[in-house]
Coordinates of C-alpha atoms in Angstrom, one line a residue:
Chain T
M5 CA 152.5 45.1 67.7
N6 CA 155.7 45.7 66.6
S7 CA 156.1 49.9 65.9
I8 CA 153.9 52.4 66.6
H9 CA 154.2 55.8 63.4
L10 CA 153.7 58.9 64.2
N11 CA 152.9 61.3 60.8
K12 CA 152.5 64.9 60.7
V13 CA 150.5 64.6 64.0
L14 CA 149.6 68.0 65.4
P15 CA 146.7 69.1 68.0
K16 CA 143.6 70.4 66.7
Y17 CA 142.7 73.0 69.4
F18 CA 146.1 74.4 70.6
T19 CA 149.5 74.9 69.5
P20 CA 152.2 73.6 70.9
N21 CA 155.1 75.9 72.2
T22 CA 157.6 73.8 70.6
V23 CA 156.2 73.5 67.0
G24 CA 158.1 75.2 64.6
T25 CA 161.6 74.5 66.7
T26 CA 164.3 72.1 64.8
S27 CA 164.1 68.6 67.3
T28 CA 160.4 67.9 67.9
I29 CA 157.6 65.1 67.2
W30 CA 154.6 67.2 66.2
N31 CA 154.5 67.1 62.6
Q32 CA 157.1 65.6 62.0
K33 CA 157.2 61.2 61.3
T34 CA 158.5 59.7 63.8
T35 CA 158.6 55.5 64.5
F36 CA 158.4 53.7 67.8
E37 CA 160.0 50.0 67.7
K38 CA 159.2 47.6 70.1
G39 CA 162.2 47.1 72.6
N40 CA 163.5 50.0 72.1
H41 CA 163.6 52.7 74.9
Y42 CA 162.8 56.2 74.5
L43 CA 162.6 59.2 76.4
I44 CA 160.9 62.3 75.7
I45 CA 161.9 65.4 77.0
A46 CA 159.7 68.5 76.6
P47 CA 158.6 71.7 78.5
S48 CA 155.2 72.5 80.3
G49 CA 152.8 73.1 77.5
S50 CA 154.4 71.2 74.6
G51 CA 151.3 68.9 74.8
K52 CA 153.2 65.9 76.5
S53 CA 150.3 64.1 77.8
T54 CA 148.0 65.3 74.4
L55 CA 150.3 63.0 72.3
A56 CA 150.3 60.1 75.2
T57 CA 146.5 59.8 75.3
A58 CA 146.6 59.9 71.4
M59 CA 149.0 57.3 71.3
L60 CA 146.7 55.3 73.4
G61 CA 143.8 56.1 71.1
N62 CA 141.7 57.7 73.5
H63 CA 141.1 61.1 71.7
F64 CA 141.3 61.8 68.1
Q65 CA 141.9 65.4 68.2
Y66 CA 145.0 65.5 66.0
D67 CA 145.7 66.2 62.5
G68 CA 148.0 63.7 60.8
T69 CA 148.1 59.9 61.8
I70 CA 149.0 57.5 64.5
S71 CA 149.6 54.0 63.7
Y72 CA 149.9 50.9 65.1
N73 CA 151.8 48.7 62.7
E74 CA 149.9 49.9 59.6
I75 CA 146.6 50.2 61.2
D76 CA 145.6 54.0 61.3
L77 CA 144.1 54.3 64.7
K78 CA 141.4 56.8 63.6
T79 CA 139.8 54.2 61.5
Q80 CA 139.1 51.5 64.0
P81 CA 136.1 51.4 65.8
I82 CA 136.6 52.2 69.7
E83 CA 136.1 48.5 70.6
N84 CA 139.2 47.7 68.7
I85 CA 141.3 50.5 70.1
V86 CA 140.0 49.0 73.9
G87 CA 141.2 45.8 72.8
F88 CA 144.8 47.2 71.8
R89 CA 145.2 47.8 75.5
K90 CA 145.2 44.5 77.0
T91 CA 148.4 43.4 75.0
E92 CA 149.7 45.9 72.5
I93 CA 149.8 49.7 74.5
Q94 CA 149.4 50.7 77.6
L95 CA 149.8 54.3 79.2
L96 CA 150.5 55.0 83.0
F97 CA 148.5 58.4 83.3
Q98 CA 150.5 61.4 85.1
D99 CA 147.7 61.6 87.7
V100 CA 148.0 57.7 88.4
R101 CA 144.5 57.3 88.0
L102 CA 144.0 54.6 90.8
I103 CA 140.4 53.4 92.1
T104 CA 140.5 54.8 95.5
D105 CA 138.1 52.8 96.7
L106 CA 140.1 49.9 96.2
T107 CA 143.0 48.3 97.8
I108 CA 146.1 48.7 96.0
R109 CA 146.4 44.8 95.6
E110 CA 143.1 45.2 93.9
N111 CA 143.9 48.1 91.8
I112 CA 147.2 46.1 90.7
M113 CA 145.0 42.8 89.6
L114 CA 142.7 45.0 87.4
R115 CA 145.8 44.7 84.7
T116 CA 145.4 41.1 84.9
F117 CA 141.8 41.0 83.8
G118 CA 140.3 38.5 86.3
K119 CA 143.1 36.2 85.9
K120 CA 144.6 35.0 89.4
N121 CA 147.5 32.6 89.9
A122 CA 150.9 32.4 92.2
D123 CA 153.0 33.5 89.2
I124 CA 151.0 36.5 89.7
D125 CA 150.7 37.1 93.0
G126 CA 154.8 36.2 93.7
K127 CA 154.9 39.0 91.1
I128 CA 153.1 41.4 93.4
E129 CA 155.1 40.8 96.2
S130 CA 158.8 40.8 94.4
Y131 CA 158.3 44.2 92.6
A132 CA 156.2 45.6 96.0
Q133 CA 159.5 44.9 97.9
I134 CA 161.8 46.4 95.3
L135 CA 159.7 49.6 94.8
G136 CA 159.4 49.6 99.1
I137 CA 155.1 49.1 98.7
T138 CA 154.7 45.8 100.3
S139 CA 153.1 47.0 103.5
L140 CA 150.5 48.9 101.6
L141 CA 149.5 46.3 99.5
D142 CA 146.0 45.7 101.4
K143 CA 145.8 49.6 102.1
K144 CA 143.2 51.1 100.3
A145 CA 144.3 53.6 97.5
K146 CA 142.5 56.7 98.9
N147 CA 144.9 56.2 102.1
C148 CA 147.9 56.4 100.4
S149 CA 150.2 59.5 99.5
Y150 CA 150.7 60.7 96.4
G151 CA 154.2 59.4 96.1
E152 CA 152.9 55.9 97.4
R153 CA 150.1 55.8 94.5
Q154 CA 153.0 56.4 91.6
R155 CA 154.7 53.5 92.8
S156 CA 151.7 51.2 92.9
A157 CA 150.6 52.6 89.8
I158 CA 154.1 51.8 88.3
L159 CA 153.5 48.0 89.6
R160 CA 150.4 47.7 88.3
S161 CA 151.9 48.7 84.6
L162 CA 154.6 46.0 84.5
I163 CA 152.1 43.2 86.0
N164 CA 151.0 42.2 82.7
P165 CA 153.4 44.3 80.5
A166 CA 151.8 45.2 77.1
D167 CA 154.5 45.7 73.8
F168 CA 154.3 49.8 74.2
L169 CA 154.8 51.2 77.7
I170 CA 154.1 54.8 78.0
Y171 CA 154.9 56.7 81.0
D172 CA 153.7 60.1 81.3
E173 CA 155.7 61.4 84.0
C174 CA 155.3 59.0 86.3
F175 CA 158.2 59.5 88.5
S176 CA 157.1 63.4 89.4
H177 CA 156.5 62.8 93.0
L178 CA 159.4 60.1 93.7
D179 CA 162.5 61.4 95.0
L180 CA 166.1 60.3 93.2
E181 CA 166.9 56.8 94.8
N182 CA 163.3 55.7 94.6
K183 CA 162.8 57.5 90.8
K184 CA 166.4 54.9 89.9
T185 CA 164.7 52.1 91.3
A186 CA 161.7 52.2 89.5
F187 CA 163.3 52.8 86.3
N188 CA 165.8 50.3 86.8
L189 CA 162.5 47.9 87.5
I190 CA 160.7 49.1 84.5
K191 CA 163.7 48.3 82.4
T192 CA 164.6 45.1 83.6
V193 CA 160.5 44.1 83.1
A194 CA 160.2 45.5 79.6
S195 CA 163.5 43.9 78.6
E196 CA 162.2 40.3 79.9
K197 CA 158.8 40.8 77.6
G198 CA 160.8 42.7 74.6
S199 CA 158.2 46.1 75.1
A200 CA 159.1 49.3 74.5
V201 CA 159.4 51.6 76.7
I202 CA 158.4 55.6 76.2
F203 CA 159.3 58.0 79.1
F204 CA 157.4 61.5 78.6
E205 CA 159.2 63.7 81.1
L206 CA 160.0 67.3 81.7
N207 CA 164.0 67.2 82.0
D208 CA 166.5 64.1 81.4
F209 CA 166.9 61.6 84.0
P210 CA 169.4 62.6 86.6
F211 CA 171.3 59.5 86.4
A212 CA 173.0 57.5 83.6
H213 CA 170.6 55.7 81.0
Q214 CA 170.5 54.2 77.6
C215 CA 167.1 55.3 76.3
N216 CA 167.1 57.1 72.9
I217 CA 166.0 60.7 73.9
L218 CA 163.7 62.9 72.0
N219 CA 162.1 65.9 72.2
L220 CA 158.6 67.4 71.4
Chain K
M1 CA 121.1 52.7 102.8
K2 CA 120.0 55.8 100.0
N3 CA 120.8 53.1 97.4
I4 CA 118.9 50.2 98.7
T5 CA 116.1 52.6 99.0
K6 CA 116.1 53.6 95.8
S7 CA 116.2 50.5 94.2
L8 CA 113.4 49.2 96.2
F9 CA 111.2 51.9 94.8
L10 CA 112.0 51.0 91.3
Y11 CA 111.5 47.4 92.1
L12 CA 108.4 48.3 93.6
G13 CA 107.3 50.2 90.5
L14 CA 107.9 47.7 88.3
F15 CA 106.1 45.1 90.8
L16 CA 103.0 47.3 90.3
A17 CA 103.3 48.0 86.9
F18 CA 103.7 44.3 86.0
V19 CA 100.6 43.3 88.4
L20 CA 98.5 45.7 86.7
V21 CA 99.8 44.8 83.2
L22 CA 99.5 40.6 83.5
G23 CA 96.5 40.9 86.2
C24 CA 94.5 42.7 83.1
I25 CA 95.5 40.3 80.4
Q26 CA 94.4 37.5 82.8
L27 CA 91.5 39.4 83.7
Y28 CA 90.6 39.6 80.0
T29 CA 91.1 35.7 79.8
N30 CA 88.9 35.3 82.9
A31 CA 85.9 37.8 80.9
N32 CA 86.3 35.5 77.9
F33 CA 85.9 32.3 79.9
L34 CA 82.5 34.2 81.8
F35 CA 81.0 35.4 78.4
G36 CA 82.1 33.3 76.3
K37 CA 85.0 33.1 73.9
K38 CA 85.5 34.6 70.6
S39 CA 85.6 31.2 68.0
S40 CA 85.4 31.0 64.3
D41 CA 83.6 27.7 64.4
S42 CA 80.6 28.3 66.5
N43 CA 77.1 29.4 65.4
Y44 CA 74.9 32.0 66.4
W45 CA 71.5 33.0 65.2
I46 CA 69.9 36.4 65.9
T47 CA 67.2 37.5 64.5
L48 CA 67.7 41.8 63.5
S49 CA 64.8 44.3 62.2
K50 CA 64.9 47.6 62.4
T51 CA 64.3 50.0 65.3
I52 CA 60.7 51.3 64.8
T53 CA 61.1 55.2 64.7
P54 CA 57.9 57.9 64.1
D55 CA 59.6 58.2 60.7
N56 CA 59.2 54.7 59.3
I57 CA 56.5 53.6 61.0
G58 CA 54.1 52.0 58.6
R59 CA 55.9 52.0 55.7
K60 CA 57.4 48.5 54.8
E61 CA 60.0 50.1 52.2
L62 CA 61.9 52.3 55.1
L63 CA 61.1 49.3 58.2
G64 CA 62.6 46.8 55.9
F65 CA 65.7 45.3 55.0
N66 CA 66.2 46.3 50.8
P67 CA 68.7 44.4 49.2
K68 CA 71.6 46.5 49.4
D69 CA 70.7 46.5 53.2
V70 CA 71.4 42.8 52.8
E71 CA 74.3 42.9 50.6
D72 CA 75.7 45.2 53.2
L73 CA 75.0 42.9 56.2
K74 CA 77.1 39.8 54.3
K75 CA 80.0 42.1 54.1
W76 CA 79.9 42.6 57.9
N77 CA 83.1 40.2 59.5
E78 CA 80.7 39.1 62.1
V79 CA 78.7 37.6 59.9
K80 CA 78.7 34.2 58.3
D81 CA 75.2 34.2 56.4
V82 CA 72.5 36.5 55.8
Y83 CA 68.5 35.0 55.5
P84 CA 65.9 37.2 54.9
I85 CA 62.3 36.3 56.0
V86 CA 59.4 36.8 53.8
S87 CA 56.2 37.6 54.8
N88 CA 52.7 37.4 53.5
D89 CA 51.1 39.9 51.5
F90 CA 47.8 38.9 51.5
R91 CA 45.2 37.8 54.5
V92 CA 45.1 34.8 56.2
S93 CA 43.0 33.1 58.5
A94 CA 43.1 29.8 60.4
D95 CA 40.0 28.0 62.1
G96 CA 39.4 24.9 63.6
G97 CA 37.0 23.6 61.4
N98 CA 34.3 21.3 62.9
F99 CA 37.0 19.8 65.3
I100 CA 38.0 22.9 67.4
P101 CA 35.9 25.7 67.7
F102 CA 38.1 29.3 66.8
Y103 CA 38.9 31.5 64.4
T104 CA 41.8 33.8 64.3
D105 CA 43.3 36.2 61.7
M106 CA 47.1 35.2 61.3
Y107 CA 50.2 35.9 59.4
L108 CA 52.6 33.2 57.8
E109 CA 56.4 34.0 57.2
A110 CA 59.4 31.8 55.2
V111 CA 62.9 31.5 55.2
D112 CA 65.9 29.5 53.4
D113 CA 65.6 25.6 54.5
A114 CA 69.3 25.9 56.0
A115 CA 68.1 28.8 58.0
I116 CA 65.5 26.3 60.1
D117 CA 66.6 24.5 63.1
I118 CA 64.7 21.0 62.0
N119 CA 66.8 18.1 61.3
N120 CA 64.5 16.7 58.5
L121 CA 63.0 18.9 56.3
E122 CA 62.2 16.4 53.1
D123 CA 58.4 16.9 54.2
F124 CA 58.5 20.4 54.3
Q125 CA 56.8 21.2 51.2
V126 CA 53.4 21.7 50.2
K127 CA 51.7 19.0 49.2
D128 CA 47.8 17.3 48.6
N129 CA 46.9 21.0 49.7
T130 CA 48.4 20.4 53.0
I131 CA 50.5 23.4 54.4
P132 CA 53.0 22.3 56.7
I133 CA 53.8 25.0 59.5
I134 CA 56.5 25.3 62.3
I135 CA 56.3 27.5 64.8
S136 CA 58.3 28.9 67.6
R137 CA 58.5 26.3 70.5
E138 CA 57.7 30.0 72.5
Y139 CA 54.4 29.7 71.2
L140 CA 53.6 26.6 72.6
N141 CA 54.8 27.6 75.7
L142 CA 52.8 30.5 75.7
Y143 CA 49.5 28.7 75.1
N144 CA 50.8 25.8 77.5
Y145 CA 51.5 28.0 80.4
G146 CA 49.9 31.2 80.1
F147 CA 46.8 30.9 77.9
A148 CA 45.4 27.3 78.9
L149 CA 45.6 27.0 82.5
N150 CA 43.5 30.1 83.5
Q151 CA 41.1 29.4 80.8
G152 CA 40.5 26.0 81.6
L153 CA 41.6 24.0 78.3
P154 CA 43.8 21.2 77.8
Q155 CA 47.7 21.6 77.4
I156 CA 49.1 20.3 74.4
T157 CA 52.2 18.3 73.7
E158 CA 54.4 18.6 71.2
E159 CA 53.2 15.2 69.8
F160 CA 49.7 16.0 70.3
A161 CA 50.1 19.3 68.4
K162 CA 51.7 17.7 65.2
K163 CA 48.4 15.6 65.1
I164 CA 46.1 18.4 65.2
E165 CA 45.1 19.7 61.5
V166 CA 43.5 23.7 61.5
N167 CA 42.1 25.4 57.9
I168 CA 44.4 28.0 56.7
N169 CA 42.5 30.5 54.3
L170 CA 44.1 32.9 52.3
T171 CA 42.1 35.4 51.3
L172 CA 44.1 36.5 47.7
K173 CA 43.3 39.4 45.2
D174 CA 40.7 37.1 42.7
K175 CA 40.3 34.3 44.6
N176 CA 39.9 32.8 48.4
L177 CA 41.9 29.6 48.9
K178 CA 41.9 26.8 51.5
F179 CA 44.6 24.7 52.7
R180 CA 44.9 22.4 55.4
G181 CA 47.8 23.5 58.1
K182 CA 49.7 20.5 60.0
L183 CA 52.3 21.6 62.6
M184 CA 55.7 19.8 61.5
G185 CA 57.4 20.9 64.3
L186 CA 59.2 23.5 66.8
S187 CA 61.8 26.0 66.2
D188 CA 63.7 27.4 68.9
R189 CA 65.6 29.7 66.7
I190 CA 63.0 31.7 65.0
H191 CA 59.9 33.5 66.5
S192 CA 57.6 33.1 63.7
V193 CA 55.2 30.8 62.3
L194 CA 56.9 29.4 58.9
V195 CA 55.3 27.7 55.6
P196 CA 57.8 26.5 53.1
K197 CA 59.3 29.5 51.2
K198 CA 58.6 28.6 47.4
F199 CA 55.1 28.2 48.2
L200 CA 54.8 31.6 49.9
D201 CA 57.0 33.4 47.2
S202 CA 54.4 31.8 44.4
I203 CA 51.8 33.1 46.0
N204 CA 53.2 36.7 46.7
A205 CA 54.5 36.8 42.9
T206 CA 50.3 37.0 42.2
Q207 CA 49.5 40.0 44.6
A208 CA 49.6 43.0 42.7
T209 CA 50.3 44.9 46.2
A210 CA 53.7 43.1 46.7
L211 CA 55.4 43.9 43.4
T212 CA 56.8 47.1 45.1
N213 CA 57.2 45.6 47.8
Q214 CA 58.9 42.3 46.4
T215 CA 62.2 42.7 47.6
I216 CA 61.6 44.2 50.9
F217 CA 62.2 41.9 54.1
T218 CA 60.8 43.0 57.2
R219 CA 63.3 41.0 59.1
V220 CA 66.3 39.1 58.3
L221 CA 68.1 35.9 60.1
V222 CA 71.7 36.4 60.9
K223 CA 74.8 33.6 61.3
V224 CA 77.1 35.3 63.2
N225 CA 80.7 33.7 65.1
D226 CA 80.0 35.2 68.7
A227 CA 76.8 36.5 69.7
N228 CA 78.7 38.3 72.2
D229 CA 81.1 40.1 69.6
Q230 CA 81.2 43.8 70.6
D231 CA 82.0 45.4 67.8
L232 CA 78.8 43.9 66.1
I233 CA 76.6 45.4 68.5
A234 CA 78.4 48.4 67.6
K235 CA 78.0 48.0 63.9
M236 CA 74.0 47.5 65.1
N237 CA 73.8 51.0 66.7
K238 CA 75.2 52.5 64.2
K239 CA 72.7 50.7 61.6
G240 CA 69.8 51.2 63.7
Y241 CA 69.5 47.5 63.7
E242 CA 68.1 45.5 66.7
S243 CA 67.8 42.2 68.4
N244 CA 66.1 40.8 71.4
Q245 CA 68.3 37.9 71.7
E246 CA 70.1 37.7 75.6
S247 CA 73.4 36.9 74.4
L248 CA 73.7 40.7 72.8
R249 CA 72.7 41.8 76.0
S250 CA 76.1 40.5 77.9
A251 CA 78.0 41.4 75.0
K252 CA 77.3 45.2 76.1
I253 CA 78.5 44.4 79.9
K254 CA 81.7 42.3 78.4
G255 CA 81.9 45.6 75.7
K256 CA 82.1 48.1 78.8
L257 CA 84.1 45.4 81.1
F258 CA 86.9 45.4 78.1
L259 CA 86.8 49.2 77.7
V260 CA 88.0 49.5 81.7
L261 CA 90.4 46.3 81.0
R262 CA 91.8 48.3 78.4
T263 CA 92.0 51.3 80.1
I264 CA 93.8 49.7 83.1
A265 CA 96.1 48.1 81.1
L266 CA 97.2 51.3 79.7
I267 CA 97.8 52.7 82.6
G268 CA 99.8 49.4 83.6
I269 CA 102.0 50.2 80.2
F270 CA 102.2 53.5 81.3
I271 CA 104.1 52.7 84.6
F272 CA 105.8 50.1 82.9
L273 CA 107.8 52.6 80.7
L274 CA 107.8 54.8 83.4
C275 CA 109.9 52.1 84.9
I276 CA 112.2 51.5 81.9
F277 CA 112.9 54.9 81.5
M278 CA 113.7 54.9 85.5
I279 CA 116.1 51.6 85.0
I280 CA 117.9 53.5 82.3
N281 CA 118.3 56.1 84.1
S282 CA 119.7 54.6 87.7
I283 CA 122.2 52.4 84.7
K284 CA 123.5 55.7 83.8
M285 CA 123.2 57.0 87.1
Q286 CA 125.5 54.0 88.2
F287 CA 127.9 54.1 85.4
L288 CA 128.1 58.3 86.7
E289 CA 128.7 57.3 90.1
Q290 CA 131.6 55.1 88.9
Q291 CA 132.3 57.3 86.4
E292 CA 136.1 56.8 87.9
E293 CA 136.0 53.4 87.9
V294 CA 134.7 52.6 84.5
S295 CA 137.0 55.0 82.4
I296 CA 139.9 53.9 84.5
K297 CA 138.9 50.3 83.5
Y298 CA 138.2 51.5 79.9
L299 CA 142.1 53.2 79.9
L300 CA 143.1 49.8 81.0
G301 CA 141.3 47.6 78.2
Y302 CA 138.3 46.9 79.7
S303 CA 135.9 46.6 76.8
P304 CA 132.8 49.1 77.3
K305 CA 130.4 46.9 75.2
Q306 CA 131.2 43.9 78.1
M307 CA 130.5 46.3 81.0
V308 CA 127.5 47.5 79.7
R309 CA 126.7 44.0 79.1
K310 CA 127.3 43.4 82.3
I311 CA 125.0 45.6 84.0
S312 CA 122.0 45.1 81.4
R313 CA 122.1 41.5 82.2
F314 CA 122.2 42.1 86.3
F315 CA 119.2 44.3 85.6
S316 CA 117.6 42.0 83.0
I317 CA 117.9 38.9 85.7
R318 CA 116.2 41.1 88.6
I319 CA 113.5 42.0 86.1
G320 CA 112.7 38.3 85.5
I321 CA 112.6 37.8 89.3
V322 CA 109.9 40.9 89.6
I323 CA 107.6 39.1 86.9
L324 CA 108.2 35.8 88.7
F325 CA 106.8 37.4 92.2
C326 CA 104.3 39.1 90.3
L327 CA 103.0 36.1 88.5
I328 CA 103.2 33.8 91.8
L329 CA 100.9 37.0 93.2
L330 CA 98.5 36.5 90.1
S331 CA 98.4 32.7 90.4
V332 CA 97.0 32.8 94.5
C333 CA 94.6 35.4 93.4
Q334 CA 93.4 33.5 90.1
Y335 CA 93.1 30.1 92.7
Y336 CA 91.1 31.8 95.2
L337 CA 89.1 33.9 92.5
S338 CA 87.7 30.2 90.8
L339 CA 86.8 29.6 94.1
S340 CA 84.9 32.3 94.8
Q341 CA 81.2 32.5 94.0
V342 CA 81.6 35.1 91.4
S343 CA 83.3 32.8 89.1
N344 CA 80.3 30.0 89.2
G345 CA 82.7 27.5 88.6
M346 CA 83.5 28.7 85.0
L347 CA 87.2 29.7 85.7
P348 CA 90.2 28.2 85.4
Q349 CA 92.1 27.5 88.8
F350 CA 95.6 28.5 87.1
I351 CA 96.8 31.3 85.2
S352 CA 97.2 31.3 81.5
Y353 CA 100.4 29.3 80.7
Y354 CA 101.7 31.9 78.3
L355 CA 102.1 34.9 81.0
W356 CA 104.7 32.5 81.7
T357 CA 106.5 32.8 79.0
L358 CA 106.9 36.3 79.7
I359 CA 109.6 35.8 82.4
V360 CA 112.0 34.9 79.6
I361 CA 110.3 37.7 76.6
I362 CA 109.9 40.6 78.7
P363 CA 113.8 40.3 80.4
V364 CA 115.0 39.6 77.2
V365 CA 113.8 42.6 75.3
I366 CA 114.8 44.8 77.8
Y367 CA 118.4 43.6 78.1
V368 CA 118.6 44.1 74.2
V369 CA 116.9 47.9 74.4
V370 CA 118.8 48.7 77.5
N371 CA 121.8 47.3 76.2
R372 CA 121.6 49.5 73.3
L373 CA 120.8 52.5 74.8
I374 CA 123.2 52.5 77.4
Y375 CA 126.3 51.5 75.1
H376 CA 125.7 54.4 72.7
W377 CA 125.0 57.3 75.9
L378 CA 128.2 55.4 77.3
I379 CA 130.3 56.0 74.0
K380 CA 128.8 59.3 73.2
S381 CA 130.1 60.6 77.0
W382 CA 133.5 59.7 76.4
K383 CA 133.9 61.2 72.8
F384 CA 136.1 64.7 73.5

């Protein structure tokens, strides 16, 4: 997938508090291109998660259209939409969504869809080392802190990256140092794969970055 | 632990349901072995008459079968052929002449040759003033074992009986006729004194009294596929026809037995449907218990269709195993049943082979049904 097009998208059942302002994605035309990095900055209540999940095809409670390349999501059967999540688009939710009864490693392996090899194992080890969670890999997710889970979920999102990586406030429980490390890892992996990255954040990152900044 | 107990009860329920349903199918097969199978190739003969009631007593037009009754009978599915029995409309007597000193009033009946169980009927026609007669083997037995012994008379073999000639006297409206009667054979099928039909018809036609009753037959001989057919019995009862054939009595027992079997099978099907309902619900419960896991997998890109397929396949295989155990139990029961006295050596040692095919058929059907229902339920539950 090379691009995601948002055309006059507006939530059906609530009005984001930024609607009507000059710089917003709501009710406008916006295109996200593969290979680019975006940072969407928006205050609370502006519908960040609503837009992120709509872009994943998890709901259709909006007017307007969201298209992958030229394919309107609303016209697609559920099995096709799920199919896109394997290689075209993935989302890291604000609440990380790890299966609490599985270990961190098992949770990460969910993204490989049953594939196991030394390359994957190597990646897990090296990313875990960068993120500082090596000792957690065989710990159950329910026994990890929120910040640890957030780093684990970031690792999961990078193990088999899709064309578009969406992160919904994924650094909310990390300190500045960890934020920077995680951001750099995401940037590196995405660049290797040529993926687009879209961050939804409350504020701009407190460090230098080259993301295209958009407002919601 | 809770899960194990729950599945244990579910599979126990399924096992009982399958034992009931499959057991009934096997018992039905067994009953057919014991009472005789329905078959369109076999022929059974039964003699039908109307039940005598105070209303029809002595009235041939009510007691007999009119042409409409005969036509109706021919339309019954169970009936292959209908042969009305013609009786004499004049007085008949017989005497032994000088050879055997006896005299008796008697009757004559006639039926189409096709209905008579004697191989060669070429000579069954009146020739040279001699009437060939066919009587029931029972009559000869009655004489030999009932009458002759205590009267000090000699017993008569079939061959000897065929040599005896008696005088048959017909008392007609305007004249008397004298014939010689000669036994031609013995019938196991028809309890009567039979003479050639052409002969009886021609004499009846000359009798004025016969005109009104000419087309009324007191009894009819019926060829059926299966004298054990409970549907036939039901129809006969409804029309007020009766027959004293022994086979009909076993049909009545068989009819009642099948009714009981059908009832048990219905209960089994009911339990089976309940179990399917339980299976669907328990799969739903599994999805609900793992809702978080399922929804995370769904968001990560796992196909819901495949997730449902996996769990349906798991249940179908389990059901196949339950049916296998059930059939093994039934096989053991059938084996011992076939050896027992009840079976009288008439039951097969193994259960019907088509029951084994259900190991595949039922799980496949359940797989398709459960798969479809659960998938729709899951997709519906995700819509928001």
